[in-house]
Coordinates of C-alpha atoms in Angstrom, one line a residue:
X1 CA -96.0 -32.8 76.0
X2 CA -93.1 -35.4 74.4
X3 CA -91.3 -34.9 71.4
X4 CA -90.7 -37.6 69.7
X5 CA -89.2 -39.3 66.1
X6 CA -91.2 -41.7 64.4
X7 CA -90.1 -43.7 61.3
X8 CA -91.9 -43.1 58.1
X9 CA -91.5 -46.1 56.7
X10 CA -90.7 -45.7 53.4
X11 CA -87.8 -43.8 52.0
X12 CA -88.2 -41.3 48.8
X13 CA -85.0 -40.9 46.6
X14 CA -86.5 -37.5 45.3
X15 CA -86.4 -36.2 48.8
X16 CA -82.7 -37.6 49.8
X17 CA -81.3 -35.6 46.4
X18 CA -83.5 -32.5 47.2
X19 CA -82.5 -32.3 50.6
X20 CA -79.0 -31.3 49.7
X21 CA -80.7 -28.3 48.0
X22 CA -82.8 -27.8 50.5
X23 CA -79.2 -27.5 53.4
X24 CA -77.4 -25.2 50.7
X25 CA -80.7 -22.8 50.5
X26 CA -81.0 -22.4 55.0
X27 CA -77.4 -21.7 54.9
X28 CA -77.9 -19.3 52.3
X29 CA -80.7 -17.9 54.9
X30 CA -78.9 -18.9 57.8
X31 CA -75.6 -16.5 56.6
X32 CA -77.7 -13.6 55.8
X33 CA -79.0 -13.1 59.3
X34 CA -75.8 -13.6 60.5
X35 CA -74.1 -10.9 58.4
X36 CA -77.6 -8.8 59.0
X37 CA -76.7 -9.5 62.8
X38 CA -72.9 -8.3 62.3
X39 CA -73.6 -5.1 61.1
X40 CA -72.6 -6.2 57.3
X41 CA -75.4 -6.1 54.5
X42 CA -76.6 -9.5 54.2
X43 CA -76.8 -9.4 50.2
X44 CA -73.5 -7.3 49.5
X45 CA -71.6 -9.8 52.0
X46 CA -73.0 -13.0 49.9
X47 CA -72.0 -11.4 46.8
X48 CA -68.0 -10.9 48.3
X49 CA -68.5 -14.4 49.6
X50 CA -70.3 -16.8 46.7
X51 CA -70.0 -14.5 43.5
X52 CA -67.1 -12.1 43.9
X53 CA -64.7 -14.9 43.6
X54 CA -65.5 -16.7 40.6
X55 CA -66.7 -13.4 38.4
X56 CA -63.6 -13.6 35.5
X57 CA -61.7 -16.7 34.5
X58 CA -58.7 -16.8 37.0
X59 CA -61.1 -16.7 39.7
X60 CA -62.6 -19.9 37.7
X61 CA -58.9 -21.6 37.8
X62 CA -58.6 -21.1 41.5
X63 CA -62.1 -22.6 42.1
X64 CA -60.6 -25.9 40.2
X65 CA -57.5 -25.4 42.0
X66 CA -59.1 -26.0 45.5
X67 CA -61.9 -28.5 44.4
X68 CA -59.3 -31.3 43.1
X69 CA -58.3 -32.3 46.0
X70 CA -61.4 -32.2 47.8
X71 CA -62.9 -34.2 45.1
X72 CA -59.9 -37.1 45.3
X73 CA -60.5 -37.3 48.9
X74 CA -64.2 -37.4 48.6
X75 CA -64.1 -39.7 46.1
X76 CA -62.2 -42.2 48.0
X77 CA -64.7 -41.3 51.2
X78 CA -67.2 -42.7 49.2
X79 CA -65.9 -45.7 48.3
X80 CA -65.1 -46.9 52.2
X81 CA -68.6 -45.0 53.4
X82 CA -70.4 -47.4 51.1
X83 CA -69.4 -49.9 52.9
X84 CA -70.3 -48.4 56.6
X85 CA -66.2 -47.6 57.3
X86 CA -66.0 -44.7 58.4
X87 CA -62.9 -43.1 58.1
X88 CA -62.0 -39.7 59.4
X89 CA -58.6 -39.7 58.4
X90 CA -58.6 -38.2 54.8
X91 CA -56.8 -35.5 56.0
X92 CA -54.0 -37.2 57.5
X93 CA -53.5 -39.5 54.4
X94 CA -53.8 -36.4 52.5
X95 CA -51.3 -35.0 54.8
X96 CA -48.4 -38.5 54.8
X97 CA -49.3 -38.3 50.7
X98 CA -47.7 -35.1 50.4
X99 CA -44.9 -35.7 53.0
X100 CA -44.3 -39.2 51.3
X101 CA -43.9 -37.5 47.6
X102 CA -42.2 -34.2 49.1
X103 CA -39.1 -37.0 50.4
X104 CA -39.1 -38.5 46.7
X105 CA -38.4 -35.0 44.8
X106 CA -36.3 -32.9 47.6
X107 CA -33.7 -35.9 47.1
X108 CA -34.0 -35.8 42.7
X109 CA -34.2 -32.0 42.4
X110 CA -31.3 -32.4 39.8
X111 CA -33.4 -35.1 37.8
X112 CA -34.6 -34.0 34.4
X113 CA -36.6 -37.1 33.4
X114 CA -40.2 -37.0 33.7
X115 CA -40.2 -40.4 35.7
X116 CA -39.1 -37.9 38.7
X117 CA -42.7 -36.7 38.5
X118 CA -44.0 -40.3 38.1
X119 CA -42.2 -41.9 41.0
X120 CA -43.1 -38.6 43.6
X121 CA -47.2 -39.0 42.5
X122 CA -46.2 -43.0 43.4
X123 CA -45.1 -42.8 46.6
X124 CA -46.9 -40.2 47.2
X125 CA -50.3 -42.2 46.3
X126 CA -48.9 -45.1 48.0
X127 CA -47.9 -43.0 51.2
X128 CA -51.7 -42.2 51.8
X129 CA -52.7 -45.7 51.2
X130 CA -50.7 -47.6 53.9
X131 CA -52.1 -44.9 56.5
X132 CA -55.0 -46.2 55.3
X133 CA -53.9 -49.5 55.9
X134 CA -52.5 -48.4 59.3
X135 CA -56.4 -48.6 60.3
X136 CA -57.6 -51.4 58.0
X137 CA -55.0 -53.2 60.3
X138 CA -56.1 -52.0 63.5
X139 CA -59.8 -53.2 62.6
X140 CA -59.2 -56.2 61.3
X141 CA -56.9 -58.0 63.8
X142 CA -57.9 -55.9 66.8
X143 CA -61.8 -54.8 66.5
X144 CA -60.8 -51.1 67.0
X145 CA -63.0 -48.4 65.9
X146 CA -61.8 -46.8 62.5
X147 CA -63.6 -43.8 63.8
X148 CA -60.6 -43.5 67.0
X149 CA -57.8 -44.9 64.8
X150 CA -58.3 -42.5 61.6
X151 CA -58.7 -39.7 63.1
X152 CA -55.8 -39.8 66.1
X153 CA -53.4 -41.0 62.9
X154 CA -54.4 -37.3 61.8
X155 CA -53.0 -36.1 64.8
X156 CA -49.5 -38.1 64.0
X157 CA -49.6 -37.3 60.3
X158 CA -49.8 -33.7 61.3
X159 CA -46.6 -33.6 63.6
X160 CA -44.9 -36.1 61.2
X161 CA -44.7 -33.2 58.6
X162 CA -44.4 -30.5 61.0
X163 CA -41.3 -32.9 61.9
X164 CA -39.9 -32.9 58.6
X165 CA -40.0 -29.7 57.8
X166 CA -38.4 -28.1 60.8
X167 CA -35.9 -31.3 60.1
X168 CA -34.9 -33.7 57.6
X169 CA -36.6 -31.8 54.5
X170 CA -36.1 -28.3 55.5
X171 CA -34.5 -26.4 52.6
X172 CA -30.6 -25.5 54.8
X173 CA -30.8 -22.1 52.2
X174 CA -34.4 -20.9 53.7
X175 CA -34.2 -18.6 56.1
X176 CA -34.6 -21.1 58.6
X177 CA -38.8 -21.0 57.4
X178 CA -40.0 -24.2 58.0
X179 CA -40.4 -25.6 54.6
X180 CA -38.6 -27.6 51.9
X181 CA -36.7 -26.7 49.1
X182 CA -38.2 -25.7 45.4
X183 CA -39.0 -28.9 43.6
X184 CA -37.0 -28.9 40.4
X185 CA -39.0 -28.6 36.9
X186 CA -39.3 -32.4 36.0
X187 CA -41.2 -33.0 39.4
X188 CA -43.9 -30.4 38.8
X189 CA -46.9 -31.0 37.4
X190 CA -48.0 -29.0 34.3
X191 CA -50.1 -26.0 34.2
X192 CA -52.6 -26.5 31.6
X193 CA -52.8 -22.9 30.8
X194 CA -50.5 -20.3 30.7
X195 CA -51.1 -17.7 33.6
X196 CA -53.3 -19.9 35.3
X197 CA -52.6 -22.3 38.3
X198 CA -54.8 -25.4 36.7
X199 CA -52.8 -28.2 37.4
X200 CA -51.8 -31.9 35.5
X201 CA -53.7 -32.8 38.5
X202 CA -57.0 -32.2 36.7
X203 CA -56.6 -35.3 34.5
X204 CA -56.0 -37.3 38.1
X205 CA -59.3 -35.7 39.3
X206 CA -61.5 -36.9 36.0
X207 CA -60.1 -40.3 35.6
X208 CA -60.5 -41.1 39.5
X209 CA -64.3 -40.0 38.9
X210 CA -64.4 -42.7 36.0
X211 CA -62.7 -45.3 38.0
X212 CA -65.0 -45.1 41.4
X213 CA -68.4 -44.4 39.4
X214 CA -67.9 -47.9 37.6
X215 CA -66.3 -49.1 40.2
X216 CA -69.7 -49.0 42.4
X217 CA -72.3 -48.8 39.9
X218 CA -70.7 -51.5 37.8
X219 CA -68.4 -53.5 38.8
X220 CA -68.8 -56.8 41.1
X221 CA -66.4 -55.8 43.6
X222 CA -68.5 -52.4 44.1
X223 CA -71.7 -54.2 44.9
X224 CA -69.8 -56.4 47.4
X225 CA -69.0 -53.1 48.8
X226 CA -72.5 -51.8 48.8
X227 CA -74.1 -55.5 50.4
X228 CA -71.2 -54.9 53.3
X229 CA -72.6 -51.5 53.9
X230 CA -76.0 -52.5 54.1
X231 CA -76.1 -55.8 56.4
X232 CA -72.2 -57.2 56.8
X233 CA -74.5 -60.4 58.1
X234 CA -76.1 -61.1 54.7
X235 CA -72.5 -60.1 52.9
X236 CA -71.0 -63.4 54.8
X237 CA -73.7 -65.6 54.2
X238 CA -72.7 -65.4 50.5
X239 CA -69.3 -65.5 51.1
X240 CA -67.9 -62.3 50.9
X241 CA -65.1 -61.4 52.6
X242 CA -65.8 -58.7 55.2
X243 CA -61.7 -58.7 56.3
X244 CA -60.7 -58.0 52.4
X245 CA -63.4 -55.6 51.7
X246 CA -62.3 -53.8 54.5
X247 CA -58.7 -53.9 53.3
X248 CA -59.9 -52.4 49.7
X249 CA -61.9 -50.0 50.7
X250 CA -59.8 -48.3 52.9
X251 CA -56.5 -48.3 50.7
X252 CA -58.4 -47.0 47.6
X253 CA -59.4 -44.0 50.2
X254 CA -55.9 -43.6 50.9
X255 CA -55.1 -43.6 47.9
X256 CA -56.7 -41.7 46.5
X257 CA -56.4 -38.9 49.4
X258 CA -52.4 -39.5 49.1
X259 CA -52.9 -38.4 45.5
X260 CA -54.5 -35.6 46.3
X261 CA -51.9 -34.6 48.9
X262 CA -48.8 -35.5 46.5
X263 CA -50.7 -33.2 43.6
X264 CA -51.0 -30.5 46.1
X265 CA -47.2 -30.0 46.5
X266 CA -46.0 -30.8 42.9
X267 CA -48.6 -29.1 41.7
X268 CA -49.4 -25.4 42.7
X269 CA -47.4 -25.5 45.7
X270 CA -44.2 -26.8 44.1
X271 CA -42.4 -27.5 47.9
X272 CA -43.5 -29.1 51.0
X273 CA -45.2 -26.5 54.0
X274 CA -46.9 -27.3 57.2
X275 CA -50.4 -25.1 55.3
X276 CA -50.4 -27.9 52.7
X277 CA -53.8 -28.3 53.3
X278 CA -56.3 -26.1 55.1
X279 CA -58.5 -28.7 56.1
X280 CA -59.3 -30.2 52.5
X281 CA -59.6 -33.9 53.6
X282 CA -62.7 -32.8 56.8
X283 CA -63.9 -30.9 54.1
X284 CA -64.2 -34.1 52.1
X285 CA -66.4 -35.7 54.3
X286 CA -68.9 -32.9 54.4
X287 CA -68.5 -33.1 50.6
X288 CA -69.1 -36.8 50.2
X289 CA -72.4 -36.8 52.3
X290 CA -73.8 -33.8 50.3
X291 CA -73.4 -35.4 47.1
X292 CA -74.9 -38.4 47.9
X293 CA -71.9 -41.1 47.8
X294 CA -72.6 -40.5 43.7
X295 CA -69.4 -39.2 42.3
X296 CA -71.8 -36.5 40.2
X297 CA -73.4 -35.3 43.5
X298 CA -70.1 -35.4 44.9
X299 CA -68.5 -33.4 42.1
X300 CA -71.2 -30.3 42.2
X301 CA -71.0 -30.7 46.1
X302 CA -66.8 -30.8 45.5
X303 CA -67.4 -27.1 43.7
X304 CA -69.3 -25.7 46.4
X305 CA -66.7 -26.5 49.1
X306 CA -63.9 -24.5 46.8
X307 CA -66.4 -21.9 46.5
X308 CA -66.8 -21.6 50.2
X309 CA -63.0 -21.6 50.5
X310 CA -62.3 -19.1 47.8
X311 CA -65.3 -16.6 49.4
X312 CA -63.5 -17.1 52.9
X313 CA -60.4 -15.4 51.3
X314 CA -62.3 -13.0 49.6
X315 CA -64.7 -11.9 52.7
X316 CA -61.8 -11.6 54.5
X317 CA -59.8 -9.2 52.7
X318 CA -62.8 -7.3 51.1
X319 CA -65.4 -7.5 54.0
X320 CA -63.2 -7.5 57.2
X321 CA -65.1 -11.0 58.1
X322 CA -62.9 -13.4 60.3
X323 CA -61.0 -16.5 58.6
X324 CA -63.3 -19.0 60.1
X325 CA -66.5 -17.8 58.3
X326 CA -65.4 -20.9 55.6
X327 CA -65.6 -23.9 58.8
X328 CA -68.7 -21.6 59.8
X329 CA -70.5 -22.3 56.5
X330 CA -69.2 -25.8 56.4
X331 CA -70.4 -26.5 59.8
X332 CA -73.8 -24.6 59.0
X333 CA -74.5 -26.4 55.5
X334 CA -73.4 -30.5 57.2
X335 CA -75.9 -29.9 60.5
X336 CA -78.8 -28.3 58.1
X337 CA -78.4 -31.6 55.6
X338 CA -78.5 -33.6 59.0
X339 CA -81.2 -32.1 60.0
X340 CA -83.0 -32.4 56.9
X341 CA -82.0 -35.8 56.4
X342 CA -83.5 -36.7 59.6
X343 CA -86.9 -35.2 59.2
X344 CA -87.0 -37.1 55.9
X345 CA -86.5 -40.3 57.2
X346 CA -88.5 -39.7 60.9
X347 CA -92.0 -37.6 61.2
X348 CA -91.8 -35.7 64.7
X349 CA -94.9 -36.8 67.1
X350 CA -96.2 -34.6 70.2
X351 CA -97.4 -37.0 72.6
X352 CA -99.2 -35.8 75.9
X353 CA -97.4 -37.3 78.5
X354 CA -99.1 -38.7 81.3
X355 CA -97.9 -40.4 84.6
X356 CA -98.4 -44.3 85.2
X357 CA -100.3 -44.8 88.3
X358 CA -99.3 -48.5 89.7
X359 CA -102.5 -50.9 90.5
X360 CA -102.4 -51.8 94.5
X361 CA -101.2 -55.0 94.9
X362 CA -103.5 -57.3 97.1
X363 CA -102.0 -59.6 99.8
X364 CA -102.7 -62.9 100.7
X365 CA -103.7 -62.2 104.0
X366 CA -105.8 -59.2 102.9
X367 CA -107.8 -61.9 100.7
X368 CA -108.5 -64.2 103.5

């Protein structure tokens, strides 16, 4: 017997939007018979993971807190995976964002004009999008995977602020900890309540999700994106430019995952720290996938990733689980959307195998 994958055919949008569902619900099944199978009870241990954390309205703050910057990224992800670029490197741009904006306020700590706060988000933003660009380069004049390039500039954007915070930015009055001095008041971003951590940031978050949405569901320059994505062949036979599609997509994804790195670190952080992000930017990916490439999907798909990282916290402290139980659930809820993905798209076919048995092959003397 062969197992094989046949194609359908035909694709049903109903399906491809209930299939994300569908991956939340066999995690949901998949985690209970892991916690059944570590001794924990399945039910209380989902409660302490999913519920626990969001049950009064700080808990509620903390859930925005970690979904805005898994939304910016994810939002940018969206833009460059309609277009079939796939770029790993979120993280890192997330990562040379906040390093980028952290080297604008350490040096204007003494400002006290709001343009402080507006030049750190700028280079900040900017930061992110030129290691974007560092791979739009690298594909366009040399062919090279963005896959390869985006994520080894992860790798470099890691050690790069790891660098600068043992070096150049580290505060000389900290202890010797490895991390910046305290931004001064005019390069923080506003809390939007009192005795909550909600962020200026939030505004960032809302009016990226306006710009993307029209930009791909209404503007010109998003359906040039969206032909590139689906045959790059047809794009150039009507003149679009694949080398300047390229180049846009990937420095709005930069962007936009600078931003979210910049707003991590004038935001709730207030100083530059190797933990500025506890993977937020490969979260993103999982995130943009789930939600479709729609910034809706990818803003309900954005909250269940903060969830996940808020219950990690929790399940630690209150259910002795192990840190990694968050990548666990991420890992789990990406392979079961594969998987259902794939059974959408393919039926599976057993086929009896059967061996090939080769006709003789008659000579020419054996005819004579």
């Amino acid at each position: 017997m062969l197992l094989s994958l046949e194609p359908r055919g035909y694709e049903s949008r109903a399906m491809l939007w209930v299939s994300p569902v569908l991956a939340a619900l066999l995690t949901l099944i998949s985690g209970a018979l892991l916690f059944a199978a570590l001794g924990h009870p399945p039910l209380e241990t989902l409660r302490v993971l999913l519920i626990d954390p969001v049950s009064d309205l700080y808990g509620v703050s903390e859930l925005l807190v970690k979904a805005l910057p898994i939304l910016l990224c994810a939002l940018g992800l969206a833009v460059v995976y309609s277009a079939r670029i796939w770029n790993i490197g979120a993280e890192g741009q997330l990562l040379i964002g906040a390093l980028a904006g952290s080297a604008v306020a350490v040096h204007i700590i003494e400002w006290d004009s709001r343009w402080a706060l507006v030049l750190s988000l700028l280079i900040g933003t900017l930061g992110g999008a030129a290691w974007a660009g560092l791979c739009a380069w690298l594909r366009t004049q040399f062919n090279a995977n963005e896959i390869l390039t985006s994520i080894m500039l992860n790798y470099i954007a890691l050690n790069l602020l790891l660098f600068a915070v043992h070096g150049p930015l580290k505060d000389p009055e900290g202890f010797n900890f490895p991390e910046s001095a305290m931004f001064g008041d005019a390069t923080r971003l506003p809390q939007l309540f009192e005795d909550l951590r909600v962020h200026g940031g939030f505004y960032f978050a809302l009016l990226a999700l306006v710009v993307v949405w029209v930009l791909l569901q209404k503007s010109f320059l998003g359906f040039q994106i969206k032909v590139l994505g689906l045959d790059k062949r047809a794009a150039g036979f009507v003149g679009f430019r694949e080398k300047g599609l390229i180049w846009i997509a990937l420095l709005i994804s930069g962007a936009l995952a600078g931003l979210a790195g910049v707003a991590e670190v004038v935001g709730p952080i207030g100083q530059l720290v190797p933990q500025v992000s506890p993977g937020y930017g490969y979260a993103a990916i999982t995130v943009a996938f789930l939600g479709r490439l729609n910034p809706v999907g990818i803003v309900c798909a954005s909250l269940l990733m903060a969830l996940l990282y808020l219950g990690g916290e929790n399940a630690q402290m209150a259910a002795n689980l192990p840190q990694s139980i968050t990548q666990l659930f991420q890992g789990m809820v990406l392979f079961f959307l594969l998987a259902c993905d794939v059974l959408i798209l393919y039926r599976p076919r057993l086929k009896t195998w059967t061996r090939r048995t080769q006709a003789p092959v008659l000579r020419p003397e054996a005819t004579a």
